[in-house]
Short mmCIF file of C-alpha atoms in Angstrom, two decimals:
data_model
loop_
_atom_site.label_atom_id
_atom_site.label_comp_id
_atom_site.label_asym_id
_atom_site.label_seq_id
_atom_site.Cartn_x
_atom_site.Cartn_y
_atom_site.Cartn_z
CA ASP A 30 69.94 -43.13 -93.10
CA ALA A 31 70.25 -39.67 -94.12
CA LYS A 32 67.61 -38.50 -96.62
CA THR A 33 67.53 -36.81 -100.01
CA THR A 34 65.23 -34.46 -101.02
CA GLN A 35 65.09 -33.97 -105.34
CA PRO A 36 62.32 -32.51 -107.67
CA ASN A 37 59.96 -35.06 -108.70
CA SER A 38 60.49 -33.99 -112.55
CA MET A 39 62.34 -31.94 -114.80
CA GLU A 40 62.67 -31.32 -118.33
CA SER A 41 65.26 -30.45 -120.80
CA ASN A 42 66.17 -30.05 -124.34
CA GLU A 43 68.34 -31.86 -126.48
CA GLU A 44 71.94 -30.91 -126.61
CA GLU A 45 71.77 -28.67 -123.84
CA PRO A 46 73.29 -28.96 -120.25
CA VAL A 47 71.19 -30.43 -117.48
CA HIS A 48 71.50 -29.67 -113.60
CA LEU A 49 69.73 -32.15 -111.21
CA PRO A 50 69.79 -30.83 -107.77
CA CYS A 51 69.58 -33.00 -104.48
CA ASN A 52 69.56 -31.53 -101.17
CA HIS A 53 70.69 -33.83 -98.48
CA SER A 54 70.78 -31.54 -95.21
CA THR A 55 71.52 -34.16 -92.59
CA ILE A 56 74.26 -35.78 -94.36
CA SER A 57 77.28 -36.82 -92.20
CA GLY A 58 80.96 -36.39 -92.67
CA THR A 59 81.11 -39.89 -93.77
CA ASP A 60 78.19 -40.06 -96.20
CA TYR A 61 79.28 -40.75 -99.90
CA ILE A 62 76.73 -39.08 -102.14
CA HIS A 63 75.61 -41.78 -105.20
CA TRP A 64 73.81 -40.98 -108.30
CA TYR A 65 72.23 -43.48 -110.51
CA ARG A 66 69.70 -43.40 -113.08
CA GLN A 67 67.08 -45.98 -114.38
CA LEU A 68 65.66 -45.79 -117.96
CA PRO A 69 62.35 -47.35 -118.92
CA SER A 70 62.17 -50.88 -118.50
CA GLN A 71 66.07 -51.31 -117.26
CA GLY A 72 67.53 -51.65 -113.97
CA PRO A 73 69.61 -48.68 -112.40
CA GLU A 74 72.88 -47.93 -113.22
CA TYR A 75 75.65 -46.26 -111.74
CA VAL A 76 76.18 -42.49 -112.68
CA ILE A 77 78.40 -41.17 -110.45
CA HIS A 78 79.75 -40.63 -107.02
CA GLY A 79 81.80 -38.34 -104.56
CA LEU A 80 82.62 -37.67 -101.08
CA THR A 81 83.71 -33.88 -100.87
CA SER A 82 85.45 -32.72 -104.06
CA ASN A 83 83.65 -32.28 -107.33
CA VAL A 84 83.76 -35.22 -109.59
CA ASN A 85 84.00 -35.98 -113.32
CA ASN A 86 83.58 -38.97 -115.35
CA ARG A 87 82.58 -39.73 -119.05
CA MET A 88 78.94 -40.05 -118.24
CA ALA A 89 78.49 -36.58 -115.79
CA SER A 90 79.78 -34.46 -113.74
CA LEU A 91 79.04 -34.18 -109.51
CA ALA A 92 79.24 -30.82 -107.81
CA ILE A 93 79.50 -30.85 -104.14
CA ALA A 94 78.54 -28.03 -102.08
CA GLU A 95 81.28 -26.89 -99.87
CA ASP A 96 79.06 -27.70 -96.72
CA ARG A 97 77.77 -30.97 -98.64
CA LYS A 98 74.01 -30.10 -97.63
CA SER A 99 73.59 -30.38 -101.11
CA SER A 100 75.04 -31.67 -104.56
CA THR A 101 73.95 -31.40 -108.37
CA LEU A 102 74.55 -33.87 -111.14
CA ILE A 103 75.49 -32.28 -114.41
CA LEU A 104 74.84 -33.56 -117.87
CA HIS A 105 76.63 -31.50 -120.17
CA ARG A 106 74.84 -32.33 -123.23
CA ALA A 107 71.42 -34.05 -122.95
CA THR A 108 70.59 -36.61 -125.37
CA LEU A 109 67.03 -38.35 -126.13
CA ARG A 110 68.90 -41.44 -124.24
CA ASP A 111 68.94 -39.64 -121.09
CA ALA A 112 65.47 -39.23 -120.24
CA ALA A 113 65.22 -41.48 -117.15
CA VAL A 114 64.74 -41.29 -113.48
CA TYR A 115 67.43 -39.96 -111.48
CA TYR A 116 68.20 -41.28 -108.13
CA CYS A 117 70.28 -39.28 -105.55
CA ILE A 118 71.41 -41.61 -102.86
CA LEU A 119 73.56 -41.20 -99.42
CA ARG A 120 75.83 -44.34 -98.95
CA GLY A 121 77.01 -44.11 -95.21
CA LEU A 122 80.00 -45.79 -93.91
CA GLY A 123 78.81 -48.15 -91.10
CA GLY A 124 81.41 -50.66 -90.91
CA SER A 125 80.53 -53.48 -93.25
CA ASN A 126 77.04 -52.24 -93.74
CA TYR A 127 76.96 -51.06 -97.31
CA LYS A 128 73.42 -50.58 -98.40
CA LEU A 129 71.71 -48.11 -100.95
CA THR A 130 68.34 -46.89 -100.11
CA PHE A 131 66.60 -45.32 -103.01
CA GLY A 132 64.41 -42.52 -102.81
CA LYS A 133 61.67 -41.42 -105.48
CA GLY A 134 64.26 -39.76 -107.58
CA THR A 135 63.75 -37.13 -110.46
CA LEU A 136 62.06 -38.03 -113.52
CA LEU A 137 64.08 -36.43 -116.60
CA THR A 138 62.39 -35.67 -119.83
CA VAL A 139 64.37 -34.70 -122.86
CA ASN A 140 62.60 -33.05 -125.42
CA PRO A 141 64.09 -33.00 -129.28
CA SER B 27 81.94 -53.89 -114.96
CA ALA B 28 80.28 -56.85 -113.80
CA VAL B 29 77.19 -58.03 -115.74
CA ILE B 30 74.25 -59.51 -113.76
CA SER B 31 71.85 -62.08 -115.51
CA GLN B 32 68.51 -62.64 -114.14
CA LYS B 33 66.05 -65.27 -114.96
CA PRO B 34 63.27 -65.23 -115.62
CA SER B 35 63.01 -61.64 -117.36
CA ARG B 36 59.23 -62.25 -116.63
CA ASP B 37 56.82 -64.20 -115.64
CA ILE B 38 52.68 -64.77 -114.75
CA CYS B 39 52.00 -66.85 -111.77
CA GLN B 40 49.03 -68.16 -110.08
CA ARG B 41 48.20 -67.17 -106.63
CA GLY B 42 49.64 -69.55 -103.83
CA THR B 43 52.61 -70.78 -105.95
CA SER B 44 56.22 -70.22 -105.62
CA LEU B 45 58.67 -68.51 -108.13
CA THR B 46 62.68 -68.33 -107.69
CA ILE B 47 64.45 -66.16 -109.68
CA GLN B 48 67.93 -66.61 -110.29
CA CYS B 49 70.83 -64.15 -110.75
CA GLN B 50 74.11 -65.02 -112.11
CA VAL B 51 77.21 -62.70 -112.19
CA ASP B 52 79.85 -62.82 -114.63
CA SER B 53 82.67 -62.33 -111.95
CA GLN B 54 82.87 -62.44 -108.37
CA VAL B 55 81.28 -59.82 -106.27
CA THR B 56 81.73 -59.58 -102.48
CA MET B 57 78.03 -58.33 -101.75
CA MET B 58 74.89 -59.24 -103.61
CA PHE B 59 71.26 -57.47 -102.89
CA TRP B 60 67.74 -58.04 -104.03
CA TYR B 61 65.35 -55.41 -104.43
CA ARG B 62 61.66 -54.78 -105.24
CA GLN B 63 60.12 -52.17 -107.44
CA GLN B 64 56.37 -52.27 -107.04
CA PRO B 65 54.56 -50.78 -110.15
CA GLY B 66 55.65 -47.13 -110.49
CA GLN B 67 57.56 -46.84 -107.31
CA SER B 68 61.02 -46.59 -106.49
CA LEU B 69 63.29 -49.39 -105.48
CA THR B 70 62.99 -50.95 -101.93
CA LEU B 71 65.73 -53.29 -100.38
CA ILE B 72 64.37 -56.60 -99.54
CA ALA B 73 67.78 -58.16 -98.26
CA THR B 74 71.34 -58.52 -98.63
CA ALA B 75 72.68 -62.40 -99.94
CA ASN B 76 75.46 -63.64 -97.77
CA GLN B 77 77.51 -66.33 -98.95
CA GLY B 78 77.22 -69.44 -97.05
CA SER B 79 74.62 -67.85 -94.41
CA GLU B 80 71.33 -66.63 -94.01
CA ALA B 81 70.29 -63.54 -95.63
CA THR B 82 69.81 -60.35 -93.53
CA TYR B 83 66.18 -58.89 -94.20
CA GLU B 84 65.12 -55.24 -94.32
CA SER B 85 62.05 -54.33 -92.12
CA GLY B 86 58.92 -56.15 -93.43
CA PHE B 87 60.69 -58.76 -95.61
CA VAL B 88 61.05 -62.03 -94.02
CA ILE B 89 62.54 -65.25 -94.85
CA ASP B 90 59.49 -67.42 -95.16
CA LYS B 91 58.25 -65.35 -97.59
CA PHE B 92 61.60 -64.52 -99.48
CA PRO B 93 64.20 -67.29 -99.05
CA ILE B 94 67.29 -66.35 -100.53
CA SER B 95 70.30 -68.36 -101.23
CA ARG B 96 73.67 -67.59 -102.06
CA PRO B 97 75.89 -70.77 -102.36
CA ASN B 98 78.93 -68.84 -104.09
CA LEU B 99 80.18 -65.51 -104.99
CA THR B 100 78.70 -65.32 -108.15
CA PHE B 101 75.28 -66.74 -108.09
CA SER B 102 72.03 -66.27 -105.70
CA THR B 103 68.37 -66.92 -105.82
CA LEU B 104 65.26 -65.47 -104.48
CA THR B 105 62.23 -67.20 -104.11
CA VAL B 106 58.75 -65.43 -103.72
CA SER B 107 56.49 -67.67 -101.56
CA ASN B 108 52.95 -68.29 -101.55
CA MET B 109 52.42 -65.47 -103.94
CA SER B 110 49.52 -62.89 -103.86
CA PRO B 111 48.67 -60.20 -106.64
CA GLU B 112 50.31 -57.82 -104.17
CA ASP B 113 53.67 -59.56 -104.80
CA SER B 114 53.08 -58.13 -108.56
CA SER B 115 56.58 -56.19 -109.02
CA ILE B 116 59.81 -55.87 -110.60
CA TYR B 117 62.53 -57.99 -108.52
CA LEU B 118 65.90 -57.01 -109.24
CA CYS B 119 69.44 -58.63 -108.25
CA SER B 120 72.45 -56.12 -107.56
CA GLY B 121 76.05 -56.81 -106.41
CA ARG B 122 78.96 -55.09 -105.56
CA SER B 123 82.84 -56.05 -106.43
CA GLY B 124 85.28 -55.70 -103.66
CA THR B 125 85.15 -52.38 -102.16
CA ASN B 126 83.93 -50.40 -104.88
CA GLU B 127 81.28 -48.13 -104.70
CA LYS B 128 79.47 -48.91 -107.86
CA LEU B 129 76.49 -51.20 -107.23
CA PHE B 130 75.53 -53.14 -110.52
CA PHE B 131 72.20 -54.22 -111.44
CA GLY B 132 70.45 -56.97 -113.56
CA SER B 133 67.58 -55.95 -115.67
CA GLY B 134 65.16 -57.33 -113.54
CA THR B 135 62.17 -60.03 -113.19
CA GLN B 136 58.75 -58.61 -113.95
CA LEU B 137 56.38 -60.81 -111.67
CA SER B 138 52.49 -60.87 -112.42
CA VAL B 139 50.45 -62.61 -109.94
CA LEU B 140 47.08 -63.66 -111.14
#
């Protein structure tokens, strides 16, 4: 599986935008980019995913570099509830072999 | 979005015993997975639970230690057998609906082995 690299931790202030980076230089042309987050004492929660184009949903935006070797998860206005570990994951298209391999993620702290 | 319920939410067990964790989904899912999250660590995939057939285990996990059942499209169980303190972890069930890219997770089972 192609690997991702994320900063161990990041800090933000409430109501400010947050840009969470992810490097995936060995990404293949058919790998989806997934983002999940895990709030304290909860299971992971899907945030967003994309393939080539930037994506927006009610939770966040995903900006994908033109060469697809990196991506950025954007939280437009951080709230205290966004404090979580954010995981960037590549999901390869291998026939019916769907599985998500979690890395260490980025611990996001949001300051009031 | 599918809702996944796990039981029990937590348990404290004695070494040498076994615990079966149940995972119930409120709608049919095509794929179900079991993950382990050791204290302070990320998630590790244990196996893919296959309906009506043996689960597909990841490297480092074996059926004798983690037998898995999946009798239908909404239910699965994971048994942690012959437990030791090293098995103390959070065990998480997840599911995928159809060909949707999203994976849904239960809130996990916190297991402590004494």
